[in-house]
Short mmCIF file of C-alpha atoms in Angstrom, two decimals:
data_model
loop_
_atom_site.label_atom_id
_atom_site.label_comp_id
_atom_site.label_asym_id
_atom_site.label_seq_id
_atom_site.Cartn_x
_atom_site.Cartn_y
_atom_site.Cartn_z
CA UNK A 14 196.65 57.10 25.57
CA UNK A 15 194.45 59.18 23.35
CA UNK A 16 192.62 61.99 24.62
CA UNK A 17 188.53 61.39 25.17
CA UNK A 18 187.82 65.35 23.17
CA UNK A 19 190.67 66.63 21.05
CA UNK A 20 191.26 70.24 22.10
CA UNK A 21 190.22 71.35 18.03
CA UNK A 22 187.30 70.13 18.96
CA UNK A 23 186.50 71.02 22.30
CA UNK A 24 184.50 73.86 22.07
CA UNK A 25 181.88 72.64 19.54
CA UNK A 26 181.90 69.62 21.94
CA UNK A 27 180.79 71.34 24.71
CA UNK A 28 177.98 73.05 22.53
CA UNK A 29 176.70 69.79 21.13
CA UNK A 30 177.01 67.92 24.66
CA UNK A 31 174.83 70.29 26.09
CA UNK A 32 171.84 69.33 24.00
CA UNK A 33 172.07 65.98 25.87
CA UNK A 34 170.51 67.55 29.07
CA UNK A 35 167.48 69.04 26.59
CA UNK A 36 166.35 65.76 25.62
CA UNK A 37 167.34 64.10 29.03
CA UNK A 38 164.83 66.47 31.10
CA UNK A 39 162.01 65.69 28.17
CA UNK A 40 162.54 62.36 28.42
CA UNK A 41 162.27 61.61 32.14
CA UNK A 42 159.38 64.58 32.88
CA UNK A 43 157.13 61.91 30.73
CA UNK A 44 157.39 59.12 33.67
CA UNK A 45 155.54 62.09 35.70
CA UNK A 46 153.50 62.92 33.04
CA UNK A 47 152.20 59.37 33.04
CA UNK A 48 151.23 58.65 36.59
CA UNK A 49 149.84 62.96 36.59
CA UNK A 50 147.81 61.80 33.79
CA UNK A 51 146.20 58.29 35.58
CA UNK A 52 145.10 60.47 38.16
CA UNK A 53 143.93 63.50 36.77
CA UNK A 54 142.20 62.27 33.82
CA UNK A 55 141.42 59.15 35.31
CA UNK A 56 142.40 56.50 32.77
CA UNK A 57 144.20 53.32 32.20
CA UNK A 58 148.10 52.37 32.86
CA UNK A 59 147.89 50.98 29.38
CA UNK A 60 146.04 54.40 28.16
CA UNK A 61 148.42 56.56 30.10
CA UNK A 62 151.47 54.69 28.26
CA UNK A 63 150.56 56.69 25.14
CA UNK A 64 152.12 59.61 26.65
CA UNK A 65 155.32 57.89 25.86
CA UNK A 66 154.57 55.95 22.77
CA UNK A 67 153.72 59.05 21.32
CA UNK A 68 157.18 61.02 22.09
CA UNK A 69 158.68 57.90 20.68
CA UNK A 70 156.84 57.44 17.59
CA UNK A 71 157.90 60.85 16.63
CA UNK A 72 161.10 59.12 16.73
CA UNK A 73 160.31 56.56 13.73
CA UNK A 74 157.99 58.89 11.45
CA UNK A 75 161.16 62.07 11.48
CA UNK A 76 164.43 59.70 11.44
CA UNK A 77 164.86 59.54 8.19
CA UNK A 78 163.68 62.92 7.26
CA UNK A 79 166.31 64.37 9.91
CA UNK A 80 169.26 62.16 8.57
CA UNK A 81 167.92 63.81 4.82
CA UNK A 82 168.20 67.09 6.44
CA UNK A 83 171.97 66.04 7.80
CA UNK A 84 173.25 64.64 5.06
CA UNK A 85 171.98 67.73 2.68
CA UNK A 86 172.67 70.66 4.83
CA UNK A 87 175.10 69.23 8.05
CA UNK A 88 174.61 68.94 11.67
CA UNK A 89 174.03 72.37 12.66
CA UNK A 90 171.16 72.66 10.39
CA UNK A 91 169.93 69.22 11.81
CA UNK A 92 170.14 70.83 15.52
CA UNK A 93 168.73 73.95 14.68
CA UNK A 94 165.50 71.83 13.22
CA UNK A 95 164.99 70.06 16.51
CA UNK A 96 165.81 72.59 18.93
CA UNK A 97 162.60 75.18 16.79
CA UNK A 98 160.35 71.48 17.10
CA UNK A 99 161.02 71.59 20.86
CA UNK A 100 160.09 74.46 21.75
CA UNK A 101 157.20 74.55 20.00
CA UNK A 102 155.69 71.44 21.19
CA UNK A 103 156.42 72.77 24.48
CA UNK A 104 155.07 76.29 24.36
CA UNK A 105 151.81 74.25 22.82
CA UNK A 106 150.96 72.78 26.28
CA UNK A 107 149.82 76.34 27.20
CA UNK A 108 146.80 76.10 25.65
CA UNK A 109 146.95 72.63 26.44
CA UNK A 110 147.02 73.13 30.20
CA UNK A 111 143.67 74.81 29.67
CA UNK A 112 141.81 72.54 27.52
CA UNK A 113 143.13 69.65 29.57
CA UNK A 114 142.86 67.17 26.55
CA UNK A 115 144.53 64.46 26.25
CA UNK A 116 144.58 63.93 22.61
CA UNK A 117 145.71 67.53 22.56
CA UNK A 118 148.49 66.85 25.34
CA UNK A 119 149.69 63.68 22.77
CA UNK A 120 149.97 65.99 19.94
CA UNK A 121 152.38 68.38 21.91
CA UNK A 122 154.19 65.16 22.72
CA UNK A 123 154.39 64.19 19.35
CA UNK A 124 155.69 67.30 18.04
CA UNK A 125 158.35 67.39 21.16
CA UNK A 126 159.52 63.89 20.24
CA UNK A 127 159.91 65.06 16.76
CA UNK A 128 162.15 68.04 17.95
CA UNK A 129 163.93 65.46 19.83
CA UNK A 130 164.43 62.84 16.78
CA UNK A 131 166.67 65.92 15.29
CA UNK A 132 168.60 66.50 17.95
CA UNK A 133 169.33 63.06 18.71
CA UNK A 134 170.26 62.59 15.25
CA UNK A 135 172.67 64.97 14.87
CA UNK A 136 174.33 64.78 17.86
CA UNK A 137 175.72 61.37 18.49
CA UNK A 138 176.99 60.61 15.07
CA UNK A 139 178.75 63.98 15.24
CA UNK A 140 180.08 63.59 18.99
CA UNK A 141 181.61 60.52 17.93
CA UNK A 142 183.34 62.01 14.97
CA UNK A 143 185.11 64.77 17.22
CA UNK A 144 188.22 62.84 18.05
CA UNK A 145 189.86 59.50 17.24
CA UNK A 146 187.42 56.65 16.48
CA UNK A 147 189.20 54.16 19.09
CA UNK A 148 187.67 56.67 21.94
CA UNK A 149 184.28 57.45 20.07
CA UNK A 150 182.19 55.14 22.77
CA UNK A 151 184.03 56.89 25.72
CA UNK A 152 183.15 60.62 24.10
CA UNK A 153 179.83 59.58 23.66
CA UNK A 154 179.48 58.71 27.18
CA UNK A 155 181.27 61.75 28.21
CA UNK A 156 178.79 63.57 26.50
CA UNK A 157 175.55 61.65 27.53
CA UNK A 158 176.95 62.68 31.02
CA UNK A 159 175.01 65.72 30.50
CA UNK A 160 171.97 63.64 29.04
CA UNK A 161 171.98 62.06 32.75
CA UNK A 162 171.72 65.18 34.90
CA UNK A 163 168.32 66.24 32.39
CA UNK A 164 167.05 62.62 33.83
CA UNK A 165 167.31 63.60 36.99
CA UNK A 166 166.06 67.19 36.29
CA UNK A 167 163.03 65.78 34.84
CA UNK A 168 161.54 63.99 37.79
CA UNK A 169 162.38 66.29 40.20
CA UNK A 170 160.46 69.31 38.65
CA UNK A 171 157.72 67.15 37.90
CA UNK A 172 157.46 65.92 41.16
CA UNK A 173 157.80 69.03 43.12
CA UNK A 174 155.79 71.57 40.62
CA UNK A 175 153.08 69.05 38.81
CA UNK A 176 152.95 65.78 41.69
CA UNK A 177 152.74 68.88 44.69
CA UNK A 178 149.36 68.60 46.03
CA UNK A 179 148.87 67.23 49.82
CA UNK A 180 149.11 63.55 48.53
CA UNK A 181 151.79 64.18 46.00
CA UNK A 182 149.15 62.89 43.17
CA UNK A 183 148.00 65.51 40.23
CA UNK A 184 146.92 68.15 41.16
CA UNK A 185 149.96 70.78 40.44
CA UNK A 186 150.80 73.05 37.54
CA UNK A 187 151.23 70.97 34.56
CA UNK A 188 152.02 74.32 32.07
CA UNK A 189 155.00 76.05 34.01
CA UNK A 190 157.86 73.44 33.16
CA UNK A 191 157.05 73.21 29.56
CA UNK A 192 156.38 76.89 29.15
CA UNK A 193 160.03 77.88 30.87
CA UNK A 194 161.98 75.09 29.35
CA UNK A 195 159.76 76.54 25.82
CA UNK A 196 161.33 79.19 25.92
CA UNK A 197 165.06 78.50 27.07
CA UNK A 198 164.93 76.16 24.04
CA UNK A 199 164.13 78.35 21.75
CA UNK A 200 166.86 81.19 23.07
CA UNK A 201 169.62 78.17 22.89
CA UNK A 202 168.71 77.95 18.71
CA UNK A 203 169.72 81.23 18.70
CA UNK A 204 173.05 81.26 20.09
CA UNK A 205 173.16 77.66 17.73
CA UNK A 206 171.96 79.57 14.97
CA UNK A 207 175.29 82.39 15.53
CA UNK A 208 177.38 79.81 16.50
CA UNK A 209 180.72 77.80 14.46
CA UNK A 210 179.99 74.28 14.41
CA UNK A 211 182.78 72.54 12.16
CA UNK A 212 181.17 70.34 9.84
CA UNK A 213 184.01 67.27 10.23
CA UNK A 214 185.33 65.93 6.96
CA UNK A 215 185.60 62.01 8.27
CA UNK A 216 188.27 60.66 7.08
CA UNK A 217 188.07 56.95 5.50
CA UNK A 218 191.09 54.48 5.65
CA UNK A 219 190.42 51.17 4.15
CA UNK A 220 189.70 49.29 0.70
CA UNK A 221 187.38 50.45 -1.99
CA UNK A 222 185.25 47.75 -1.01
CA UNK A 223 185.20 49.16 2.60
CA UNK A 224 183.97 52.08 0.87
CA UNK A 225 181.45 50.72 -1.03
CA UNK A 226 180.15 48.08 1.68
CA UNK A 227 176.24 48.03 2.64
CA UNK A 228 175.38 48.75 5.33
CA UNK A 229 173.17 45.93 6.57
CA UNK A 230 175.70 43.51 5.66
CA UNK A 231 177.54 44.55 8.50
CA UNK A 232 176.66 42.07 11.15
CA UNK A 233 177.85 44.98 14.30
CA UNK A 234 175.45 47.32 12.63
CA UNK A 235 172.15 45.13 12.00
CA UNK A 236 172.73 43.34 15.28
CA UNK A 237 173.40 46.84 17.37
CA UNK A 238 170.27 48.22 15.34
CA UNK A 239 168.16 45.52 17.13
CA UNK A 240 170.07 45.79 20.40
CA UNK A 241 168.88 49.51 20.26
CA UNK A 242 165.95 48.76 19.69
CA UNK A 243 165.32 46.48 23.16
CA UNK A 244 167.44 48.84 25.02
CA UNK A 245 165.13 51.86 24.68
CA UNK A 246 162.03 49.75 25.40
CA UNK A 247 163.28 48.12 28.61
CA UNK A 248 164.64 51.84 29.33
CA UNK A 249 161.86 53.71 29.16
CA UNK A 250 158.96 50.90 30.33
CA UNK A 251 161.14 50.69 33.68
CA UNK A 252 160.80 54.72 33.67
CA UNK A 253 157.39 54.68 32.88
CA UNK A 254 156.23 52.00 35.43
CA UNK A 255 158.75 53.34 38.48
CA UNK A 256 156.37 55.15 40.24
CA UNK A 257 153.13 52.74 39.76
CA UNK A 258 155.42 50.10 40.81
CA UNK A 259 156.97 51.90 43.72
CA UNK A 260 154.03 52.99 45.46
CA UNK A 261 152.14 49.11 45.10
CA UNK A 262 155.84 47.23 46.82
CA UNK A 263 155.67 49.83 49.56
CA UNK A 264 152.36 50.94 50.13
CA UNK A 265 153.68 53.95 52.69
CA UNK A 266 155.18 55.92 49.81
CA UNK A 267 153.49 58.62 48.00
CA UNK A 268 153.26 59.40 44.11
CA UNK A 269 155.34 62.26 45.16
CA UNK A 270 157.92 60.65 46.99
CA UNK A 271 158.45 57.86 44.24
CA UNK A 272 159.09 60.64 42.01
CA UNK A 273 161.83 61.91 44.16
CA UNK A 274 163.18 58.15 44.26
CA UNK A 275 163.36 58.46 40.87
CA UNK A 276 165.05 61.45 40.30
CA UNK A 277 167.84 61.28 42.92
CA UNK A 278 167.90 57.58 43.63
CA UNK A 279 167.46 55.93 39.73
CA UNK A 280 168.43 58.61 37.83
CA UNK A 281 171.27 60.05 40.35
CA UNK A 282 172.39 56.34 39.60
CA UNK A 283 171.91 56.79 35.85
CA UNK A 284 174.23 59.66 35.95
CA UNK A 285 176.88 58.50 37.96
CA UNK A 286 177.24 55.94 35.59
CA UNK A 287 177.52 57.72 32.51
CA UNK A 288 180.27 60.18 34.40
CA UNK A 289 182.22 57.12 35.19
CA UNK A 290 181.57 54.63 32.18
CA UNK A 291 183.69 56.82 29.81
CA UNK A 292 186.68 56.57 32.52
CA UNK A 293 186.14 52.89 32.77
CA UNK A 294 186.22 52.15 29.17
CA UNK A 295 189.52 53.12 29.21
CA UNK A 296 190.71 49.93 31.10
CA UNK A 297 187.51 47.52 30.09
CA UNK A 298 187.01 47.29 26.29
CA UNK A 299 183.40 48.67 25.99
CA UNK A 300 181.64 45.49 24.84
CA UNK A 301 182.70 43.66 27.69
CA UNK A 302 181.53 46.59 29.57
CA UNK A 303 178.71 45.97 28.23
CA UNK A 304 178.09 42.43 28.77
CA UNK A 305 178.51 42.35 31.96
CA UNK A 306 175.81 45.28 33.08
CA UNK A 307 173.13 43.61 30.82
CA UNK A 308 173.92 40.44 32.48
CA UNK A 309 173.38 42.23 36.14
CA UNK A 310 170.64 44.34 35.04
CA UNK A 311 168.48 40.91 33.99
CA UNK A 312 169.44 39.60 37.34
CA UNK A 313 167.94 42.85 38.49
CA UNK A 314 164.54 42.56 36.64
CA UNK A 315 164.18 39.00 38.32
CA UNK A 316 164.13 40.29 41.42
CA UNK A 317 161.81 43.20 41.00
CA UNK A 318 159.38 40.45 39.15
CA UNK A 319 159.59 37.80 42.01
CA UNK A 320 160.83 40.12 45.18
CA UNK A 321 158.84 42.79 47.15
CA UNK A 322 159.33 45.94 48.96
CA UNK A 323 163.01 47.11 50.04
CA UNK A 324 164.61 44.91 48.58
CA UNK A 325 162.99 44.85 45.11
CA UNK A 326 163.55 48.49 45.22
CA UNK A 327 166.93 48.23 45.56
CA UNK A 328 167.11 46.02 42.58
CA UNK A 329 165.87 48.33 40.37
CA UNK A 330 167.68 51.34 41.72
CA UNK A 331 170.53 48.87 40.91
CA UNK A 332 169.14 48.55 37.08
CA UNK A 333 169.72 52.03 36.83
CA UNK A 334 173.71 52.27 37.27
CA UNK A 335 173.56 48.73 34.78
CA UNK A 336 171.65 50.56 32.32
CA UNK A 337 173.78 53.69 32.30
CA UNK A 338 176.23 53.48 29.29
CA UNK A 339 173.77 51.07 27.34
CA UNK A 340 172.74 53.49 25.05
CA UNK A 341 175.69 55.28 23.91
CA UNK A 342 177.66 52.22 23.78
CA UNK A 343 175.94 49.90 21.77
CA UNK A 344 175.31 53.11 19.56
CA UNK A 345 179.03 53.55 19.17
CA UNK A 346 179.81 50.01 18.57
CA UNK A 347 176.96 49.70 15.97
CA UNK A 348 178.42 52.45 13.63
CA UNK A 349 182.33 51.91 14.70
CA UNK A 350 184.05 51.38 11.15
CA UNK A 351 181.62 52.46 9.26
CA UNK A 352 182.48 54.67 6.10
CA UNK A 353 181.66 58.25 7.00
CA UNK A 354 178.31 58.22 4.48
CA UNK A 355 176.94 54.56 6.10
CA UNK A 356 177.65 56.61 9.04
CA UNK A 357 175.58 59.12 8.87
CA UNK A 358 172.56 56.55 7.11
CA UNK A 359 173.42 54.24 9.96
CA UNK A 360 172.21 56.91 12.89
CA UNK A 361 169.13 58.12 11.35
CA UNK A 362 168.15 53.41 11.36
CA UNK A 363 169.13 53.66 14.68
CA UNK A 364 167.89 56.62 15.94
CA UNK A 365 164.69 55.08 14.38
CA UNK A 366 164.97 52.21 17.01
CA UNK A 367 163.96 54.44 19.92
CA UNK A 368 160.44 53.47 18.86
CA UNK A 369 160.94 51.02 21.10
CA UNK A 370 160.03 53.09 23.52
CA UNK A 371 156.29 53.29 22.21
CA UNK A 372 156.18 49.50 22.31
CA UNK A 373 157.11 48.58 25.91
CA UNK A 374 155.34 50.74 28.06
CA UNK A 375 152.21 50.19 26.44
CA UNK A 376 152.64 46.03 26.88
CA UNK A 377 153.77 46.66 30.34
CA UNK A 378 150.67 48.59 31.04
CA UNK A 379 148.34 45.81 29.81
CA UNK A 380 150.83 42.97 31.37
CA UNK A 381 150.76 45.13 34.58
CA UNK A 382 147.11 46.39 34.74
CA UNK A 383 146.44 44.37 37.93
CA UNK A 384 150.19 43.85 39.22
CA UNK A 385 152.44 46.12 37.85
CA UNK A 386 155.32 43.32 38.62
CA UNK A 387 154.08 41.36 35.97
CA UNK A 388 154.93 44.16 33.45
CA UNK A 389 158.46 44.19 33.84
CA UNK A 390 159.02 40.56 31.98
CA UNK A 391 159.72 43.09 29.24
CA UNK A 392 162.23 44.70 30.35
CA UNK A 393 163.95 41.15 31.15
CA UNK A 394 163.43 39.70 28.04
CA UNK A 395 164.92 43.25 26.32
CA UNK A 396 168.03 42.78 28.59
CA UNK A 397 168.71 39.52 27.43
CA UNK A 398 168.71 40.58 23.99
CA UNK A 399 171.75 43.22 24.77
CA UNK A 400 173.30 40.50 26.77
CA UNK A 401 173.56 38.29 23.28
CA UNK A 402 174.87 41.17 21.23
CA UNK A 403 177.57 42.00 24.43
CA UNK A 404 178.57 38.22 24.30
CA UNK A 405 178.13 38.27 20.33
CA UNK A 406 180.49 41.30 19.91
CA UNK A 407 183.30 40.22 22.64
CA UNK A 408 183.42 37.19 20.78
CA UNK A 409 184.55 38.92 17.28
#
């Protein structure tokens, strides 16, 4: 059996996986950001929901500008881009804290998720290149490992420093996370910017035609690119929504606490999942894998939608562990035997898709508005959509 990391590659491996928990803690600090902002500001579910669509349309206006950026001058230039976009998007909520704007607070976002598109670009086309292609998925979810702890990072710091008055609502320090992790990101692109990052020469066996083949014309490829697509809206509307729907099943529980829930109960799940799914790929072929979890996690959204309180809880706790490897997986199986350059074209289209993440929480906040159950038919209707590219994929 081939090793997950070849030890060539293990050091730039390590350097590259790390970047995982950046965008991890950015990520899941917005689901606080969200419910801070309802309260503080005193607007809309659907209104707060731009707090994510924002981050995420960064994500479709700078993924093909970063994959330009790749292809010209390699990964490490790509990683050095976003890493400089992060940090300045976060030192920007300084000033931000004291205006308290929204419209200014979006425009950090924006810049953040731009940051973000970079690094997201660069590294999971290039983790997936540091080994042998037949163990690409499992080294991707080896290194999204690390993108798992971020998620639970995120909720717990925004919980206990910006959800920390009496009632666990808004009325903490919204500055101090961005302005420390600010900084740490910008110190991390410079040890990037003195560090050896191999820029791999992929190696392509097959026919000229393989060579020459386009890239939408590959069925795995289109069909993962839409897959994505619904994956990162059902992810992050479930994210977005946790704590509004938490706190309406079971009335008893603070903002606060739901926070908590999230970070050591969903996203503890997330993680676990993402430590294990690369192990368990090496026994279950990773579309089945996949098949399977998008069939529980639907089963999952049914019950939050219909059930109430404990047990509807559980269910999407449960969602969590399903939707684990999602992302990494149908990302590897998307651009698995592609020719290096539809490779690297092929990640920037579906690093594009994470604009699904703009698209979901804002329809679940209008769906929801009244009963935030009601919101997460989108999520179900996303799963199913991953379930027929699972069964689609097996098949072949």
């Amino acid at each position: 059996m081939k090793r997950v990391v070849d030890r060539n590659y293990l050091v730039p491996f390590l350097l590259i996986a790390s970047l995982f928990f950046l965008w991890g803690f950015a990520h899941s600090i917005l689901d606080v950001l969200n419910k801070h902002f309802q309260d503080v500001l005193v607007i809309s579910k659907s209104r707060s929901a731009l707090v994510q669509a924002m981050v995420y349309s960064g994500y479709f206006v700078m993924a093909l500008p970063a994959g330009a950026v790749i292809r010209k001058w390699g990964y490490k230039a790509g990683v050095l881009c976003g890493l400089a976009l992060y940090g300045l998007g976060a030192l920007m909520f300084i000033p931000g804290g004291q205006m308290m704007n929204f419209s200014f607070f979006l425009l950090c976002l924006f810049v953040i998720g731009c940051g973000l598109t970079f690094l997201e670009t660069s590294a999971n086309p290039y983790v997936t290149v540091l080994g042998a292609p037949e163990t690409s998925a499992s080294r991707l979810n080896l290194a999204q490992s690390l993108n798992g702890l971020g998620w639970i990072a995120g909720p717990l710091v925004g919980s206990l420093v910006v959800l920390s008055d009496a009632e666990g609502n808004g009325g903490g320090n919204l500055t101090a996370p961005y302005a420390v992790i600010g900084v740490v990101v910008l110190l991390i692109a410079i040890v990037f910017s003195r560090a050896k990052l191999p820029e791999i020469q992929e190696s392509f066996e097959g026919t000229v035609d393989d060579k020459d083949q386009k890239l939408w014309s590959q069925w795995k490829f289109s069909f993962g690119v839409i897959a994505l697509f619904f994956y990162v809206a059902a992810q992050t509307g479930i994210n977005s929504f946790f704590i509004n729907y938490t706190i309406e099943t079971i009335p008893s529980v603070s903002a606060k606490t739901a926070g908590l829930i999230l970070s050591f109960g969903g996203m503890g799940l997330f993680m676990f999942g993402r430590v294990t799914g690369s192990q368990v790929m090496k026994h279950i072929r990773a579309e089945k894998l996949l098949t399977v979890l998008a069939l529980i996690a639907s089963l999952t959204m049914l019950a939050v939608i219909f059930g109430r309180g404990y047990f509807s809880m559980a269910a999407i706790l449960l969602c969590y562990l399903c939707e684990s490897i999602m992302f990494p997986t149908i990302f590897a199986l998307a651009i698995k035997g592609l020719n290096p350059e539809n490779t690297k074209k092929g990640s920037s289209y579906l690093i594009m898709t994470i604009v699904g993440g703009a698209v979901a929480p804002v329809l679940m906040g209008v769906i929801g508005e009244t009963q935030m159950a009601l919101g997460f038919f989108v999520p179900l209707v996303c799963f199913f959509v991953i379930l027929a590219y699972g069964l689609r994929y097996s098949k072949a």
